Amino acid sequence: MLGGLKEKAGEVAEATTGAVQGRMDTAKGGKKLVDEGGPSAKAALLAKSAANDAVVSDKEASKHISLMSLRAERLESAAKKLREAAGMPDVEGIEGKEKFASLADSFEERAAAYSKAVSLLTGEMEGPAFSDVETDALRLVLAQEGYEWAYEKGAAAAGTAARSVGYTDASAA
């Protein structure tokens, strides 16, 4: 029994070591991609990331397409009812009936715009795929950019704080 447990533990350790080594190789590949690819690699990674962010945003917006379709149907239905009522005899006490035909025109125009938007926006967009190495490289680029941003903001804040207490750098003069 103890021999079986040792064997199983060895298999688990070997699998874990292999997985960790694979992960390390991927991370090294990402760093190499950023280091050797320079600004071109950074620009490509950020472009792919921006494209995928845009696709996610588009998917969120597309949730509202069905509402646009419903709005078009309601506008078309209202326009039809306005036209029918406009063609019927006037009734004392009903005001604004003379505007029904022009209202129907504007409702149909708006419904057509919604329908056109729905037809243009239907369907999913596709973003660029990321390899595991590219994913790690992007994480590195984003971390570097975050560090640069934080450094710049910190330096600006330190300068503002120093000036607010009257400190001036004599070496800058």
mmCIF file of C-alpha atoms in Angstrom, residues 9-140:
data_model
loop_
_atom_site.group_PDB
_atom_site.id
_atom_site.type_symbol
_atom_site.label_atom_id
_atom_site.label_comp_id
_atom_site.label_asym_id
_atom_site.label_seq_id
_atom_site.Cartn_x
_atom_site.Cartn_y
_atom_site.Cartn_z
ATOM 1 C CA ALA A 9 3.087 10.838 -5.337
ATOM 2 C CA GLY A 10 6.011 10.503 -7.722
ATOM 3 C CA GLU A 11 3.673 10.649 -10.728
ATOM 4 C CA VAL A 12 1.937 13.735 -9.357
ATOM 5 C CA ALA A 13 5.276 15.422 -8.622
ATOM 6 C CA GLU A 14 6.537 14.607 -12.109
ATOM 7 C CA ALA A 15 3.365 15.970 -13.727
ATOM 8 C CA THR A 16 3.535 19.108 -11.587
ATOM 9 C CA THR A 17 7.193 19.633 -12.437
ATOM 10 C CA GLY A 18 6.390 19.260 -16.122
ATOM 11 C CA ALA A 19 3.529 21.741 -15.883
ATOM 12 C CA VAL A 20 5.665 24.266 -13.986
ATOM 13 C CA GLN A 21 8.492 23.874 -16.490
ATOM 14 C CA GLY A 22 6.065 24.377 -19.364
ATOM 15 C CA ARG A 23 4.705 27.486 -17.705
ATOM 16 C CA MET A 24 8.231 28.829 -17.161
ATOM 17 C CA ASP A 25 9.098 28.180 -20.810
ATOM 18 C CA THR A 26 6.003 30.102 -21.892
ATOM 19 C CA ALA A 27 6.879 33.025 -19.605
ATOM 20 C CA LYS A 28 10.450 33.068 -20.904
ATOM 21 C CA GLY A 29 9.126 33.017 -24.455
ATOM 22 C CA GLY A 30 6.934 36.005 -23.674
ATOM 23 C CA LYS A 31 9.847 37.959 -22.238
ATOM 24 C CA LYS A 32 12.015 37.037 -25.213
ATOM 25 C CA LEU A 33 9.284 38.181 -27.599
ATOM 26 C CA VAL A 34 9.101 41.584 -25.891
ATOM 27 C CA ASP A 35 12.877 41.968 -25.494
ATOM 28 C CA GLU A 36 13.825 40.922 -29.008
ATOM 29 C CA GLY A 37 10.743 42.286 -30.763
ATOM 30 C CA GLY A 38 11.155 45.741 -29.253
ATOM 31 C CA PRO A 39 8.685 48.490 -30.103
ATOM 32 C CA SER A 40 7.235 46.525 -33.036
ATOM 33 C CA ALA A 41 6.306 43.579 -30.813
ATOM 34 C CA LYS A 42 4.908 45.911 -28.166
ATOM 35 C CA ALA A 43 2.804 47.752 -30.762
ATOM 36 C CA ALA A 44 1.494 44.488 -32.252
ATOM 37 C CA LEU A 45 0.602 43.073 -28.833
ATOM 38 C CA LEU A 46 -1.165 46.264 -27.787
ATOM 39 C CA ALA A 47 -3.004 46.367 -31.133
ATOM 40 C CA LYS A 48 -4.212 42.782 -30.686
ATOM 41 C CA SER A 49 -5.280 43.589 -27.142
ATOM 42 C CA ALA A 50 -7.149 46.715 -28.252
ATOM 43 C CA ALA A 51 -8.873 44.719 -30.996
ATOM 44 C CA ASN A 52 -10.015 42.076 -28.532
ATOM 45 C CA ASP A 53 -11.208 44.774 -26.104
ATOM 46 C CA ALA A 54 -13.223 46.295 -28.962
ATOM 47 C CA VAL A 55 -14.776 42.897 -29.746
ATOM 48 C CA VAL A 56 -15.800 42.443 -26.105
ATOM 49 C CA SER A 57 -17.291 45.942 -26.081
ATOM 50 C CA ASP A 58 -19.144 45.197 -29.317
ATOM 51 C CA LYS A 59 -20.589 42.019 -27.806
ATOM 52 C CA GLU A 60 -21.870 44.048 -24.851
ATOM 53 C CA ALA A 61 -23.453 46.602 -27.185
ATOM 54 C CA SER A 62 -25.009 43.885 -29.338
ATOM 55 C CA LYS A 63 -27.201 42.890 -26.395
ATOM 56 C CA HIS A 64 -29.212 46.006 -27.205
ATOM 57 C CA ILE A 65 -29.823 45.053 -30.831
ATOM 58 C CA SER A 66 -32.923 43.055 -29.968
ATOM 59 C CA LEU A 67 -34.298 46.158 -28.243
ATOM 60 C CA MET A 68 -33.658 48.165 -31.397
ATOM 61 C CA SER A 69 -35.545 45.573 -33.393
ATOM 62 C CA LEU A 70 -38.457 45.800 -30.950
ATOM 63 C CA ARG A 71 -38.435 49.607 -31.207
ATOM 64 C CA ALA A 72 -38.603 49.379 -35.002
ATOM 65 C CA GLU A 73 -41.603 47.039 -34.784
ATOM 66 C CA ARG A 74 -43.398 49.340 -32.334
ATOM 67 C CA LEU A 75 -42.750 52.389 -34.506
ATOM 68 C CA GLU A 76 -43.986 50.589 -37.616
ATOM 69 C CA SER A 77 -47.113 49.457 -35.781
ATOM 70 C CA ALA A 78 -47.788 52.968 -34.488
ATOM 71 C CA ALA A 79 -47.272 54.425 -37.980
ATOM 72 C CA LYS A 80 -49.776 51.961 -39.423
ATOM 73 C CA LYS A 81 -52.359 52.868 -36.784
ATOM 74 C CA LEU A 82 -51.772 56.591 -37.324
ATOM 75 C CA ARG A 83 -52.329 56.193 -41.080
ATOM 76 C CA GLU A 84 -55.511 54.170 -40.531
ATOM 77 C CA ALA A 85 -56.874 56.737 -38.108
ATOM 78 C CA ALA A 86 -55.905 59.607 -40.428
ATOM 79 C CA GLY A 87 -58.067 58.102 -43.186
ATOM 80 C CA MET A 88 -61.163 57.852 -41.008
ATOM 81 C CA PRO A 89 -63.768 60.576 -40.478
ATOM 82 C CA ASP A 90 -62.940 63.295 -37.954
ATOM 83 C CA VAL A 91 -64.415 62.943 -34.493
ATOM 84 C CA GLU A 92 -65.285 65.899 -32.322
ATOM 85 C CA GLY A 93 -62.936 66.027 -29.330
ATOM 86 C CA ILE A 94 -59.951 64.322 -31.060
ATOM 87 C CA GLU A 95 -57.257 66.936 -31.530
ATOM 88 C CA GLY A 96 -54.138 66.834 -33.671
ATOM 89 C CA LYS A 97 -55.460 64.350 -36.208
ATOM 90 C CA GLU A 98 -54.174 66.566 -39.019
ATOM 91 C CA LYS A 99 -50.637 65.651 -37.885
ATOM 92 C CA PHE A 100 -51.178 61.869 -37.959
ATOM 93 C CA ALA A 101 -49.842 61.415 -41.516
ATOM 94 C CA SER A 102 -46.661 63.404 -40.857
ATOM 95 C CA LEU A 103 -46.179 61.605 -37.545
ATOM 96 C CA ALA A 104 -46.549 58.286 -39.380
ATOM 97 C CA ASP A 105 -43.873 59.417 -41.854
ATOM 98 C CA SER A 106 -41.440 60.267 -39.058
ATOM 99 C CA PHE A 107 -42.192 57.000 -37.222
ATOM 100 C CA GLU A 108 -41.551 55.009 -40.409
ATOM 101 C CA GLU A 109 -38.323 56.916 -41.000
ATOM 102 C CA ARG A 110 -37.121 56.161 -37.476
ATOM 103 C CA ALA A 111 -38.183 52.513 -37.769
ATOM 104 C CA ALA A 112 -36.218 52.230 -41.021
ATOM 105 C CA ALA A 113 -33.144 53.684 -39.273
ATOM 106 C CA TYR A 114 -33.460 51.156 -36.446
ATOM 107 C CA SER A 115 -33.908 48.322 -38.943
ATOM 108 C CA LYS A 116 -30.860 49.448 -40.904
ATOM 109 C CA ALA A 117 -28.796 49.636 -37.711
ATOM 110 C CA VAL A 118 -29.933 46.150 -36.718
ATOM 111 C CA SER A 119 -28.948 44.735 -40.105
ATOM 112 C CA LEU A 120 -25.540 46.452 -39.936
ATOM 113 C CA LEU A 121 -24.823 45.395 -36.365
ATOM 114 C CA THR A 122 -26.060 41.821 -36.462
ATOM 115 C CA GLY A 123 -23.337 39.200 -36.300
ATOM 116 C CA GLU A 124 -20.308 38.730 -34.128
ATOM 117 C CA MET A 125 -16.947 40.349 -34.675
ATOM 118 C CA GLU A 126 -13.796 38.314 -34.330
ATOM 119 C CA GLY A 127 -10.626 39.484 -32.664
ATOM 120 C CA PRO A 128 -7.098 38.222 -33.169
ATOM 121 C CA ALA A 129 -6.012 35.077 -31.347
ATOM 122 C CA PHE A 130 -3.226 35.133 -28.778
ATOM 123 C CA SER A 131 -0.751 32.319 -28.303
ATOM 124 C CA ASP A 132 0.281 31.520 -24.725
ATOM 125 C CA VAL A 133 3.621 33.231 -25.352
ATOM 126 C CA GLU A 134 1.881 36.338 -26.713
ATOM 127 C CA THR A 135 -0.421 36.403 -23.692
ATOM 128 C CA ASP A 136 2.567 36.406 -21.347
ATOM 129 C CA ALA A 137 4.329 39.007 -23.486
ATOM 130 C CA LEU A 138 1.259 41.240 -23.334
ATOM 131 C CA ARG A 139 1.124 40.885 -19.543
ATOM 132 C CA LEU A 140 4.748 41.973 -19.396
#
